[in-house]
C-alpha positions as protocol buffer text, in pm:
chain_id: "A"
residue {
  index: 1
  type: VAL
  ca { x: -1691 y: -927 z: 3048 }
}
residue {
  index: 2
  type: ASP
  ca { x: -1567 y: -604 z: 3207 }
}
residue {
  index: 3
  type: GLY
  ca { x: -1417 y: -303 z: 3042 }
}
residue {
  index: 4
  type: PHE
  ca { x: -1685 y: -120 z: 2842 }
}
residue {
  index: 5
  type: GLY
  ca { x: -1687 y: 215 z: 3018 }
}
residue {
  index: 6
  type: GLY
  ca { x: -1619 y: 49 z: 3352 }
}
residue {
  index: 7
  type: HIS
  ca { x: -1951 y: -134 z: 3322 }
}
residue {
  index: 8
  type: SER
  ca { x: -2009 y: -507 z: 3306 }
}
residue {
  index: 9
  type: ILE
  ca { x: -2305 y: -647 z: 3114 }
}
residue {
  index: 10
  type: LEU
  ca { x: -2341 y: -896 z: 3398 }
}
residue {
  index: 11
  type: ASP
  ca { x: -2448 y: -608 z: 3621 }
}
residue {
  index: 12
  type: ASP
  ca { x: -2766 y: -582 z: 3414 }
}
residue {
  index: 13
  type: VAL
  ca { x: -2866 y: -942 z: 3475 }
}
residue {
  index: 14
  type: ASP
  ca { x: -3095 y: -998 z: 3773 }
}
residue {
  index: 15
  type: PRO
  ca { x: -3022 y: -1345 z: 3913 }
}
residue {
  index: 16
  type: ASN
  ca { x: -3394 y: -1380 z: 3999 }
}
residue {
  index: 17
  type: LYS
  ca { x: -3507 y: -1329 z: 3638 }
}
residue {
  index: 18
  type: PRO
  ca { x: -3603 y: -1631 z: 3427 }
}
residue {
  index: 19
  type: GLU
  ca { x: -3325 y: -1773 z: 3211 }
}
residue {
  index: 20
  type: SER
  ca { x: -3502 y: -1670 z: 2891 }
}
residue {
  index: 21
  type: GLU
  ca { x: -3500 y: -1303 z: 2993 }
}
residue {
  index: 22
  type: LYS
  ca { x: -3134 y: -1323 z: 3098 }
}
residue {
  index: 23
  type: GLU
  ca { x: -3038 y: -1469 z: 2759 }
}
residue {
  index: 24
  type: LYS
  ca { x: -3242 y: -1202 z: 2578 }
}
residue {
  index: 25
  type: LEU
  ca { x: -3070 y: -921 z: 2769 }
}
residue {
  index: 26
  type: SER
  ca { x: -2725 y: -1071 z: 2710 }
}
residue {
  index: 27
  type: THR
  ca { x: -2795 y: -1103 z: 2337 }
}
residue {
  index: 28
  type: MET
  ca { x: -2912 y: -740 z: 2315 }
}
residue {
  index: 29
  type: GLN
  ca { x: -2597 y: -622 z: 2492 }
}
residue {
  index: 30
  type: SER
  ca { x: -2381 y: -827 z: 2256 }
}
residue {
  index: 31
  type: ILE
  ca { x: -2552 y: -672 z: 1953 }
}
residue {
  index: 32
  type: LYS
  ca { x: -2491 y: -322 z: 2094 }
}
residue {
  index: 33
  type: ILE
  ca { x: -2122 y: -400 z: 2150 }
}
residue {
  index: 34
  type: GLU
  ca { x: -2078 y: -542 z: 1799 }
}
residue {
  index: 35
  type: ALA
  ca { x: -2252 y: -241 z: 1645 }
}
residue {
  index: 36
  type: ALA
  ca { x: -2022 y: -5 z: 1834 }
}
residue {
  index: 37
  type: LEU
  ca { x: -1707 y: -192 z: 1726 }
}
residue {
  index: 38
  type: SER
  ca { x: -1797 y: -270 z: 1363 }
}
residue {
  index: 39
  type: PRO
  ca { x: -1636 y: -41 z: 1104 }
}
residue {
  index: 40
  type: PRO
  ca { x: -1864 y: 158 z: 875 }
}
residue {
  index: 41
  type: SER
  ca { x: -1960 y: 3 z: 543 }
}
residue {
  index: 42
  type: PHE
  ca { x: -1772 y: 156 z: 251 }
}
residue {
  index: 43
  type: HIS
  ca { x: -1895 y: 170 z: -107 }
}
residue {
  index: 44
  type: PRO
  ca { x: -1609 y: 271 z: -339 }
}
residue {
  index: 45
  type: PRO
  ca { x: -1678 y: 512 z: -624 }
}
residue {
  index: 46
  type: SER
  ca { x: -1631 y: 403 z: -983 }
}
residue {
  index: 47
  type: PHE
  ca { x: -1371 y: 680 z: -1022 }
}
residue {
  index: 48
  type: GLY
  ca { x: -1256 y: 897 z: -733 }
}
residue {
  index: 49
  type: VAL
  ca { x: -1012 y: 952 z: -447 }
}
residue {
  index: 50
  type: THR
  ca { x: -1003 y: 876 z: -74 }
}
residue {
  index: 51
  type: VAL
  ca { x: -759 y: 1082 z: 136 }
}
residue {
  index: 52
  type: LEU
  ca { x: -552 y: 874 z: 381 }
}
residue {
  index: 53
  type: GLY
  ca { x: -337 y: 1163 z: 503 }
}
residue {
  index: 54
  type: ASN
  ca { x: -285 y: 1528 z: 411 }
}
residue {
  index: 55
  type: SER
  ca { x: 17 y: 1646 z: 606 }
}
residue {
  index: 56
  type: HIS
  ca { x: 394 y: 1620 z: 552 }
}
residue {
  index: 57
  type: GLY
  ca { x: 700 y: 1444 z: 686 }
}
residue {
  index: 58
  type: PHE
  ca { x: 789 y: 1719 z: 932 }
}
residue {
  index: 59
  type: ASP
  ca { x: 453 y: 1723 z: 1111 }
}
residue {
  index: 60
  type: LYS
  ca { x: 478 y: 1506 z: 1423 }
}
residue {
  index: 61
  type: SER
  ca { x: 103 y: 1515 z: 1488 }
}
residue {
  index: 62
  type: GLY
  ca { x: -36 y: 1462 z: 1138 }
}
residue {
  index: 63
  type: SER
  ca { x: -32 y: 1179 z: 886 }
}
residue {
  index: 64
  type: VAL
  ca { x: 181 y: 1225 z: 577 }
}
residue {
  index: 65
  type: SER
  ca { x: 0 y: 1265 z: 248 }
}
residue {
  index: 66
  type: GLY
  ca { x: -138 y: 952 z: 87 }
}
residue {
  index: 67
  type: TYR
  ca { x: -442 y: 855 z: -116 }
}
residue {
  index: 68
  type: VAL
  ca { x: -649 y: 577 z: -264 }
}
residue {
  index: 69
  type: LEU
  ca { x: -738 y: 619 z: -631 }
}
residue {
  index: 70
  type: TRP
  ca { x: -1058 y: 427 z: -710 }
}
residue {
  index: 71
  type: ILE
  ca { x: -1101 y: 277 z: -1055 }
}
residue {
  index: 72
  type: ASN
  ca { x: -1394 y: 48 z: -1131 }
}
residue {
  index: 73
  type: GLY
  ca { x: -1447 y: -3 z: -758 }
}
residue {
  index: 74
  type: ARG
  ca { x: -1089 y: -116 z: -695 }
}
residue {
  index: 75
  type: GLY
  ca { x: -830 y: 87 z: -509 }
}
residue {
  index: 76
  type: VAL
  ca { x: -480 y: 191 z: -610 }
}
residue {
  index: 77
  type: MET
  ca { x: -291 y: 345 z: -318 }
}
residue {
  index: 78
  type: ILE
  ca { x: -71 y: 645 z: -397 }
}
residue {
  index: 79
  type: ASP
  ca { x: 225 y: 674 z: -158 }
}
residue {
  index: 80
  type: PRO
  ca { x: 35 y: 505 z: 128 }
}
residue {
  index: 81
  type: PRO
  ca { x: 126 y: 650 z: 470 }
}
residue {
  index: 82
  type: PRO
  ca { x: 266 y: 419 z: 740 }
}
residue {
  index: 83
  type: TYR
  ca { x: -5 y: 216 z: 915 }
}
residue {
  index: 84
  type: SER
  ca { x: -249 y: 294 z: 635 }
}
residue {
  index: 85
  type: SER
  ca { x: -385 y: -62 z: 659 }
}
residue {
  index: 86
  type: ALA
  ca { x: -528 y: 30 z: 1001 }
}
residue {
  index: 87
  type: THR
  ca { x: -680 y: 346 z: 849 }
}
residue {
  index: 88
  type: LEU
  ca { x: -846 y: 139 z: 575 }
}
residue {
  index: 89
  type: GLU
  ca { x: -987 y: -104 z: 830 }
}
residue {
  index: 90
  type: ARG
  ca { x: -1121 y: 180 z: 1044 }
}
residue {
  index: 91
  type: GLU
  ca { x: -1301 y: 325 z: 742 }
}
residue {
  index: 92
  type: GLY
  ca { x: -1451 y: -11 z: 646 }
}
residue {
  index: 93
  type: ILE
  ca { x: -1230 y: -59 z: 338 }
}
residue {
  index: 94
  type: ARG
  ca { x: -1149 y: -428 z: 297 }
}
residue {
  index: 95
  type: PRO
  ca { x: -783 y: -507 z: 216 }
}
residue {
  index: 96
  type: ARG
  ca { x: -883 y: -700 z: -96 }
}
residue {
  index: 97
  type: MET
  ca { x: -1031 y: -382 z: -243 }
}
residue {
  index: 98
  type: ILE
  ca { x: -671 y: -257 z: -280 }
}
residue {
  index: 99
  type: VAL
  ca { x: -508 y: -403 z: -590 }
}
residue {
  index: 100
  type: GLY
  ca { x: -212 y: -172 z: -649 }
}
residue {
  index: 101
  type: ILE
  ca { x: 31 y: 88 z: -520 }
}
residue {
  index: 102
  type: ILE
  ca { x: 174 y: 381 z: -715 }
}
residue {
  index: 103
  type: LEU
  ca { x: 511 y: 478 z: -569 }
}
residue {
  index: 104
  type: THR
  ca { x: 607 y: 831 z: -671 }
}
residue {
  index: 105
  type: HIS
  ca { x: 952 y: 842 z: -507 }
}
residue {
  index: 106
  type: CYS
  ca { x: 1168 y: 702 z: -230 }
}
residue {
  index: 107
  type: HIS
  ca { x: 1160 y: 961 z: 45 }
}
residue {
  index: 108
  type: ALA
  ca { x: 1051 y: 790 z: 366 }
}
residue {
  index: 109
  type: ASP
  ca { x: 731 y: 992 z: 406 }
}
residue {
  index: 110
  type: HIS
  ca { x: 619 y: 851 z: 70 }
}
residue {
  index: 111
  type: ASP
  ca { x: 751 y: 494 z: 56 }
}
residue {
  index: 112
  type: ALA
  ca { x: 746 y: 361 z: 415 }
}
residue {
  index: 113
  type: GLY
  ca { x: 377 y: 272 z: 392 }
}
residue {
  index: 114
  type: ALA
  ca { x: 437 y: 96 z: 60 }
}
residue {
  index: 115
  type: PHE
  ca { x: 702 y: -121 z: 227 }
}
residue {
  index: 116
  type: GLN
  ca { x: 455 y: -216 z: 501 }
}
residue {
  index: 117
  type: LYS
  ca { x: 177 y: -287 z: 252 }
}
residue {
  index: 118
  type: VAL
  ca { x: 374 y: -524 z: 29 }
}
residue {
  index: 119
  type: LEU
  ca { x: 472 y: -733 z: 333 }
}
residue {
  index: 120
  type: THR
  ca { x: 122 y: -755 z: 485 }
}
residue {
  index: 121
  type: GLY
  ca { x: -228 y: -823 z: 361 }
}
residue {
  index: 122
  type: SER
  ca { x: -335 y: -932 z: 15 }
}
residue {
  index: 123
  type: PRO
  ca { x: -91 y: -922 z: -281 }
}
residue {
  index: 124
  type: VAL
  ca { x: -68 y: -594 z: -473 }
}
residue {
  index: 125
  type: VAL
  ca { x: 90 y: -459 z: -790 }
}
residue {
  index: 126
  type: VAL
  ca { x: 358 y: -193 z: -742 }
}
residue {
  index: 127
  type: ILE
  ca { x: 362 y: 66 z: -1022 }
}
residue {
  index: 128
  type: THR
  ca { x: 656 y: 302 z: -1071 }
}
residue {
  index: 129
  type: THR
  ca { x: 949 y: 361 z: -1304 }
}
residue {
  index: 130
  type: PRO
  ca { x: 1241 y: 112 z: -1311 }
}
residue {
  index: 131
  type: THR
  ca { x: 1473 y: 376 z: -1161 }
}
residue {
  index: 132
  type: ILE
  ca { x: 1247 y: 439 z: -860 }
}
residue {
  index: 133
  type: TYR
  ca { x: 1167 y: 69 z: -819 }
}
residue {
  index: 134
  type: LYS
  ca { x: 1536 y: -30 z: -804 }
}
residue {
  index: 135
  type: SER
  ca { x: 1593 y: 240 z: -544 }
}
residue {
  index: 136
  type: PHE
  ca { x: 1295 y: 116 z: -338 }
}
residue {
  index: 137
  type: ILE
  ca { x: 1416 y: -246 z: -336 }
}
residue {
  index: 138
  type: ARG
  ca { x: 1776 y: -154 z: -258 }
}
residue {
  index: 139
  type: LYS
  ca { x: 1676 y: 84 z: 22 }
}
residue {
  index: 140
  type: TYR
  ca { x: 1442 y: -151 z: 207 }
}
residue {
  index: 141
  type: ALA
  ca { x: 1661 y: -456 z: 159 }
}
residue {
  index: 142
  type: ALA
  ca { x: 1934 y: -260 z: 341 }
}
residue {
  index: 143
  type: LEU
  ca { x: 1701 y: -130 z: 614 }
}
residue {
  index: 144
  type: SER
  ca { x: 1522 y: -459 z: 682 }
}
residue {
  index: 145
  type: ALA
  ca { x: 1806 y: -707 z: 622 }
}
residue {
  index: 146
  type: LEU
  ca { x: 1568 y: -892 z: 388 }
}
residue {
  index: 147
  type: SER
  ca { x: 1709 y: -1010 z: 57 }
}
residue {
  index: 148
  type: PRO
  ca { x: 1616 y: -810 z: -256 }
}
residue {
  index: 149
  type: ALA
  ca { x: 1481 y: -1132 z: -408 }
}
residue {
  index: 150
  type: LEU
  ca { x: 1244 y: -1183 z: -114 }
}
residue {
  index: 151
  type: LEU
  ca { x: 1117 y: -825 z: -137 }
}
residue {
  index: 152
  type: ARG
  ca { x: 1054 y: -860 z: -510 }
}
residue {
  index: 153
  type: HIS
  ca { x: 868 y: -1185 z: -444 }
}
residue {
  index: 154
  type: SER
  ca { x: 625 y: -1010 z: -204 }
}
residue {
  index: 155
  type: HIS
  ca { x: 437 y: -832 z: -484 }
}
residue {
  index: 156
  type: ARG
  ca { x: 406 y: -794 z: -860 }
}
residue {
  index: 157
  type: TYR
  ca { x: 581 y: -509 z: -1037 }
}
residue {
  index: 158
  type: LYS
  ca { x: 442 y: -313 z: -1334 }
}
residue {
  index: 159
  type: LYS
  ca { x: 679 y: -76 z: -1512 }
}
residue {
  index: 160
  type: ALA
  ca { x: 579 y: 285 z: -1567 }
}
residue {
  index: 161
  type: ILE
  ca { x: 765 y: 411 z: -1873 }
}
residue {
  index: 162
  type: ILE
  ca { x: 781 y: 787 z: -1927 }
}
residue {
  index: 163
  type: GLY
  ca { x: 615 y: 879 z: -2256 }
}
residue {
  index: 164
  type: GLU
  ca { x: 425 y: 550 z: -2289 }
}
residue {
  index: 165
  type: PRO
  ca { x: 64 y: 498 z: -2174 }
}
residue {
  index: 166
  type: LEU
  ca { x: 12 y: 236 z: -1904 }
}
residue {
  index: 167
  type: ARG
  ca { x: -313 y: 42 z: -1879 }
}
residue {
  index: 168
  type: PHE
  ca { x: -431 y: -81 z: -1539 }
}
residue {
  index: 169
  type: GLN
  ca { x: -778 y: -176 z: -1416 }
}
residue {
  index: 170
  type: GLY
  ca { x: -933 y: -35 z: -1733 }
}
residue {
  index: 171
  type: ALA
  ca { x: -774 y: 310 z: -1689 }
}
residue {
  index: 172
  type: THR
  ca { x: -491 y: 472 z: -1883 }
}
residue {
  index: 173
  type: PHE
  ca { x: -200 y: 635 z: -1698 }
}
residue {
  index: 174
  type: HIS
  ca { x: 49 y: 884 z: -1843 }
}
residue {
  index: 175
  type: PHE
  ca { x: 357 y: 927 z: -1618 }
}
residue {
  index: 176
  type: ILE
  ca { x: 605 y: 1215 z: -1613 }
}
residue {
  index: 177
  type: TYR
  ca { x: 915 y: 1292 z: -1408 }
}
residue {
  index: 178
  type: THR
  ca { x: 857 y: 1596 z: -1186 }
}
residue {
  index: 179
  type: LEU
  ca { x: 1130 y: 1831 z: -1058 }
}
residue {
  index: 180
  type: HIS
  ca { x: 1235 y: 1707 z: -716 }
}
residue {
  index: 181
  type: THR
  ca { x: 1554 y: 1633 z: -523 }
}
residue {
  index: 182
  type: ILE
  ca { x: 1541 y: 1264 z: -623 }
}
residue {
  index: 183
  type: PRO
  ca { x: 1361 y: 1089 z: -912 }
}
residue {
  index: 184
  type: CYS
  ca { x: 988 y: 1147 z: -863 }
}
residue {
  index: 185
  type: VAL
  ca { x: 684 y: 1091 z: -1085 }
}
residue {
  index: 186
  type: GLY
  ca { x: 346 y: 1248 z: -1133 }
}
residue {
  index: 187
  type: PHE
  ca { x: 74 y: 1122 z: -1363 }
}
residue {
  index: 188
  type: ARG
  ca { x: -252 y: 1182 z: -1544 }
}
residue {
  index: 189
  type: VAL
  ca { x: -512 y: 904 z: -1530 }
}
residue {
  index: 190
  type: GLU
  ca { x: -809 y: 869 z: -1766 }
}
residue {
  index: 191
  type: TRP
  ca { x: -1113 y: 644 z: -1728 }
}
residue {
  index: 192
  type: ARG
  ca { x: -1428 y: 650 z: -1943 }
}
residue {
  index: 193
  type: GLY
  ca { x: -1404 y: 1015 z: -2040 }
}
residue {
  index: 194
  type: ARG
  ca { x: -1303 y: 1135 z: -1694 }
}
residue {
  index: 195
  type: SER
  ca { x: -953 y: 1222 z: -1577 }
}
residue {
  index: 196
  type: MET
  ca { x: -746 y: 1357 z: -1291 }
}
residue {
  index: 197
  type: VAL
  ca { x: -386 y: 1466 z: -1240 }
}
residue {
  index: 198
  type: PHE
  ca { x: -153 y: 1384 z: -951 }
}
residue {
  index: 199
  type: THR
  ca { x: 151 y: 1613 z: -948 }
}
residue {
  index: 200
  type: GLY
  ca { x: 362 y: 1432 z: -690 }
}
residue {
  index: 201
  type: ASP
  ca { x: 633 y: 1634 z: -512 }
}
residue {
  index: 202
  type: HIS
  ca { x: 730 y: 1907 z: -758 }
}
residue {
  index: 203
  type: PHE
  ca { x: 918 y: 2237 z: -770 }
}
residue {
  index: 204
  type: ASN
  ca { x: 635 y: 2428 z: -935 }
}
residue {
  index: 205
  type: SER
  ca { x: 808 y: 2763 z: -983 }
}
residue {
  index: 206
  type: PRO
  ca { x: 814 y: 2901 z: -1340 }
}
residue {
  index: 207
  type: VAL
  ca { x: 1075 y: 3158 z: -1235 }
}
residue {
  index: 208
  type: GLY
  ca { x: 1295 y: 2889 z: -1082 }
}
residue {
  index: 209
  type: ILE
  ca { x: 1255 y: 2661 z: -1385 }
}
residue {
  index: 210
  type: ASN
  ca { x: 1350 y: 2951 z: -1615 }
}
residue {
  index: 211
  type: LYS
  ca { x: 1668 y: 3011 z: -1415 }
}
residue {
  index: 212
  type: LEU
  ca { x: 1761 y: 2642 z: -1432 }
}
residue {
  index: 213
  type: GLU
  ca { x: 1715 y: 2653 z: -1809 }
}
residue {
  index: 214
  type: GLU
  ca { x: 1918 y: 2973 z: -1845 }
}
residue {
  index: 215
  type: THR
  ca { x: 2210 y: 2827 z: -1648 }
}
residue {
  index: 216
  type: GLY
  ca { x: 2206 y: 2505 z: -1852 }
}
residue {
  index: 217
  type: VAL
  ca { x: 2085 y: 2276 z: -1575 }
}
residue {
  index: 218
  type: LEU
  ca { x: 1768 y: 2197 z: -1772 }
}
residue {
  index: 219
  type: SER
  ca { x: 1734 y: 2155 z: -2145 }
}
residue {
  index: 220
  type: LYS
  ca { x: 1468 y: 2359 z: -2324 }
}
residue {
  index: 221
  type: GLY
  ca { x: 1259 y: 2048 z: -2388 }
}
residue {
  index: 222
  type: ARG
  ca { x: 1270 y: 1945 z: -2019 }
}
residue {
  index: 223
  type: ALA
  ca { x: 1192 y: 2300 z: -1904 }
}
residue {
  index: 224
  type: ASP
  ca { x: 900 y: 2328 z: -2148 }
}
residue {
  index: 225
  type: ASP
  ca { x: 766 y: 1994 z: -2025 }
}
residue {
  index: 226
  type: LEU
  ca { x: 778 y: 2113 z: -1662 }
}
residue {
  index: 227
  type: ARG
  ca { x: 622 y: 2450 z: -1740 }
}
residue {
  index: 228
  type: ASN
  ca { x: 335 y: 2288 z: -1929 }
}
């Protein structure tokens, strides 16, 4: 077999050597090749985060932001970037470790990877609000020419209702709508006394929120919710 650095393992085999030594050398070379190609072993935390990408949709050289939230050793992808399955494989994360996807909104730099994931690999649960979910199905049915029914059949859907706790994998999620150009959610997740917050895309400007309240765009209750 040629191709490993322009070097063939057959070059290392002396035709005059006994067969047993040739087989031993070939086996050693095969082990070295497998070790070089095997992904690292990954041991998920009981509660934590793996970063899949930390850039934005206007960066041609970087991966858009996306994460894996680990709960009880199982992964929930948050806005997985495109080709994130290859990233998981490279890091030694088995596809079956991923049991769900949280979709925060339907801008392409946040939902394109979710579309890829539901069509490939092991089945997952998609978690988002009904408004965002309907937008996701309608958008990718139009882009892919697949029927909405087929897309819905590719995964299970779990509703995230604003103001109601959602239980998944032993953790409790509390979703909110953030302030963005289209419907977008953030959330707080709690597990065994520990917690973390994911803001999602959000206009986090107290001055700007105050102006929107003063001009009547936002109600006082909505503005207070965003400020707090």
